[in-house]
mmCIF file of C-alpha atoms in Angstrom:
data_model
loop_
_atom_site.group_PDB
_atom_site.id
_atom_site.type_symbol
_atom_site.label_atom_id
_atom_site.label_comp_id
_atom_site.label_asym_id
_atom_site.label_seq_id
_atom_site.Cartn_x
_atom_site.Cartn_y
_atom_site.Cartn_z
ATOM 1 C CA MET A 381 223.212 19.568 -76.609
ATOM 2 C CA SER A 382 221.846 16.079 -75.741
ATOM 3 C CA THR A 383 218.313 15.734 -74.272
ATOM 4 C CA SER A 384 219.130 12.762 -72.168
ATOM 5 C CA LEU A 385 221.431 11.817 -69.505
ATOM 6 C CA ALA A 386 222.622 8.406 -69.311
ATOM 7 C CA PRO A 387 222.884 6.936 -65.625
ATOM 8 C CA THR A 388 226.439 6.461 -65.839
ATOM 9 C CA ALA A 389 226.867 10.168 -66.450
ATOM 10 C CA LEU A 390 224.611 11.407 -63.912
ATOM 11 C CA ARG A 391 226.544 9.118 -61.490
ATOM 12 C CA GLU A 392 230.110 10.324 -62.629
ATOM 13 C CA ALA A 393 228.517 14.158 -62.610
ATOM 14 C CA GLU A 394 227.253 13.582 -59.030
ATOM 15 C CA TYR A 395 230.681 12.215 -57.873
ATOM 16 C CA ALA A 396 232.392 15.121 -59.737
ATOM 17 C CA LEU A 397 230.364 17.564 -57.504
ATOM 18 C CA LEU A 398 230.821 15.934 -54.238
ATOM 19 C CA GLN A 399 234.514 15.142 -54.539
ATOM 20 C CA CYS A 400 235.260 18.772 -56.150
ATOM 21 C CA ASP A 401 237.057 16.703 -59.124
ATOM 22 C CA ALA A 402 236.315 16.576 -62.551
ATOM 23 C CA SER A 403 238.343 13.478 -63.270
ATOM 24 C CA PRO A 404 235.281 11.222 -62.940
ATOM 25 C CA LEU A 405 233.363 12.942 -65.815
ATOM 26 C CA THR A 406 234.227 11.042 -68.872
ATOM 27 C CA THR A 407 232.178 12.940 -71.499
ATOM 28 C CA GLY A 408 234.206 15.330 -73.438
ATOM 29 C CA SER A 409 234.281 19.159 -73.063
ATOM 30 C CA GLY A 410 231.480 20.642 -75.130
ATOM 31 C CA ALA A 411 229.753 17.514 -75.451
ATOM 32 C CA ASP A 412 226.592 18.664 -72.916
ATOM 33 C CA ALA A 413 226.204 22.105 -71.541
ATOM 34 C CA ILE A 414 225.144 20.674 -68.003
ATOM 35 C CA LEU A 415 228.012 18.401 -67.710
ATOM 36 C CA ASP A 416 230.259 21.714 -68.443
ATOM 37 C CA ILE A 417 228.681 23.222 -65.773
ATOM 38 C CA VAL A 418 229.372 20.563 -63.278
ATOM 39 C CA ARG A 419 233.125 19.989 -64.797
ATOM 40 C CA ASP A 420 233.578 24.104 -63.976
ATOM 41 C CA VAL A 421 231.939 23.817 -60.486
ATOM 42 C CA ALA A 422 234.369 21.020 -59.984
ATOM 43 C CA GLU A 423 237.349 22.578 -61.455
ATOM 44 C CA GLY A 424 236.309 25.896 -58.806
ATOM 45 C CA GLN A 425 235.032 28.194 -61.841
ATOM 46 C CA PHE A 426 231.915 29.016 -59.592
ATOM 47 C CA LYS A 427 231.732 32.764 -61.080
ATOM 48 C CA GLY A 428 231.607 31.469 -64.470
ATOM 49 C CA VAL A 429 228.902 28.928 -63.421
ATOM 50 C CA LEU A 430 226.617 31.315 -61.440
ATOM 51 C CA MET A 431 226.962 33.637 -64.757
ATOM 52 C CA HIS A 432 225.928 30.957 -67.314
ATOM 53 C CA GLU A 433 222.720 31.179 -69.404
ATOM 54 C CA LEU A 434 221.288 28.380 -67.754
ATOM 55 C CA ALA A 435 221.701 29.619 -64.345
ATOM 56 C CA LYS A 436 220.284 32.755 -64.604
ATOM 57 C CA PRO A 437 216.489 31.588 -64.377
ATOM 58 C CA LEU A 438 217.450 29.300 -61.392
ATOM 59 C CA LEU A 439 218.677 32.446 -59.799
ATOM 60 C CA SER A 440 216.366 35.470 -60.588
ATOM 61 C CA ILE A 441 213.525 36.470 -58.400
ATOM 62 C CA SER A 442 209.923 37.880 -59.675
ATOM 63 C CA ASN A 443 209.168 41.163 -60.640
ATOM 64 C CA GLU A 444 207.007 41.413 -57.348
ATOM 65 C CA THR A 445 210.195 41.931 -55.093
ATOM 66 C CA SER A 446 211.002 45.229 -53.709
ATOM 67 C CA ILE A 447 212.764 47.060 -50.905
ATOM 68 C CA ASN A 448 211.242 49.101 -48.462
ATOM 69 C CA GLU A 449 212.577 52.411 -47.049
ATOM 70 C CA GLU A 450 214.327 49.986 -44.142
ATOM 71 C CA GLY A 451 215.947 48.184 -47.116
ATOM 72 C CA VAL A 452 214.274 45.112 -46.136
ATOM 73 C CA LEU A 453 212.998 42.913 -48.875
ATOM 74 C CA GLY A 454 209.412 42.193 -49.516
ATOM 75 C CA GLY A 455 206.991 40.504 -51.791
ATOM 76 C CA ASP A 456 207.466 37.227 -53.564
ATOM 77 C CA LEU A 457 210.873 35.867 -53.001
ATOM 78 C CA ARG A 458 210.535 32.564 -54.429
ATOM 79 C CA LEU A 459 213.397 30.969 -56.816
ATOM 80 C CA GLN A 460 212.431 30.323 -60.100
ATOM 81 C CA TYR A 461 212.604 26.657 -60.429
ATOM 82 C CA THR A 462 212.028 26.578 -64.276
ATOM 83 C CA SER A 463 215.086 25.997 -66.392
ATOM 84 C CA PRO A 464 214.923 25.658 -70.343
ATOM 85 C CA GLY A 465 211.910 23.337 -71.275
ATOM 86 C CA SER A 466 214.030 21.104 -73.372
ATOM 87 C CA LEU A 467 215.851 19.443 -70.511
ATOM 88 C CA ASP A 468 214.242 16.494 -68.891
ATOM 89 C CA ASP A 469 213.537 16.084 -65.010
ATOM 90 C CA PRO A 470 217.185 14.251 -64.316
ATOM 91 C CA ARG A 471 218.921 17.013 -66.171
ATOM 92 C CA LYS A 472 217.150 19.748 -64.572
ATOM 93 C CA GLU A 473 217.778 18.052 -60.942
ATOM 94 C CA LEU A 474 221.782 17.920 -61.965
ATOM 95 C CA LEU A 475 221.587 21.624 -63.034
ATOM 96 C CA ARG A 476 219.835 22.813 -59.881
ATOM 97 C CA LEU A 477 222.478 20.519 -57.660
ATOM 98 C CA ALA A 478 225.433 22.070 -59.572
ATOM 99 C CA ILE A 479 224.231 25.532 -59.218
ATOM 100 C CA GLY A 480 223.299 25.128 -55.708
ATOM 101 C CA VAL A 481 226.990 23.461 -55.066
ATOM 102 C CA ALA A 482 228.537 26.502 -57.056
ATOM 103 C CA SER A 483 226.644 29.154 -54.876
ATOM 104 C CA LEU A 484 227.716 27.225 -51.733
ATOM 105 C CA HIS A 485 231.584 27.617 -52.698
ATOM 106 C CA ALA A 486 231.210 30.952 -54.112
ATOM 107 C CA PHE A 487 229.672 32.103 -50.704
ATOM 108 C CA VAL A 488 232.406 30.322 -48.744
ATOM 109 C CA GLN A 489 234.955 31.307 -50.983
ATOM 110 C CA ALA A 490 233.611 35.007 -50.903
ATOM 111 C CA ASN A 491 233.276 35.471 -47.411
ATOM 112 C CA TRP A 492 236.023 33.401 -45.917
ATOM 113 C CA THR A 493 238.713 31.578 -47.841
ATOM 114 C CA GLY A 494 239.285 33.880 -50.693
ATOM 115 C CA PRO A 495 240.138 34.786 -53.102
ATOM 116 C CA ASP A 496 237.954 37.267 -54.556
ATOM 117 C CA LEU A 497 235.506 35.667 -57.355
ATOM 118 C CA ASP A 498 236.704 37.946 -60.032
#
């Protein structure tokens, strides 16, 4: 996986997420894990994106989180905004954006439009 992202690749990735269309991505599949995540989001593979190893740290909650007897979450509910340390800031931001877009689309698909994410 490369350690930097060219400005044109970043722009293409952002357009792919905005348009839900992977065609703006000129980088080949498998060349970069984050661009593969962006491609999967643009192609509607939301469950796979949310289950990806790079997404897990962004979607986890801390160990102090608990559920009381009324079923209410308590404790520290902060999202973990740490992603693998080898990524530079634009790559971390792109990963967060892609995971956020996938989360929103998955929520809408699972709760309104269908089909199930399975």
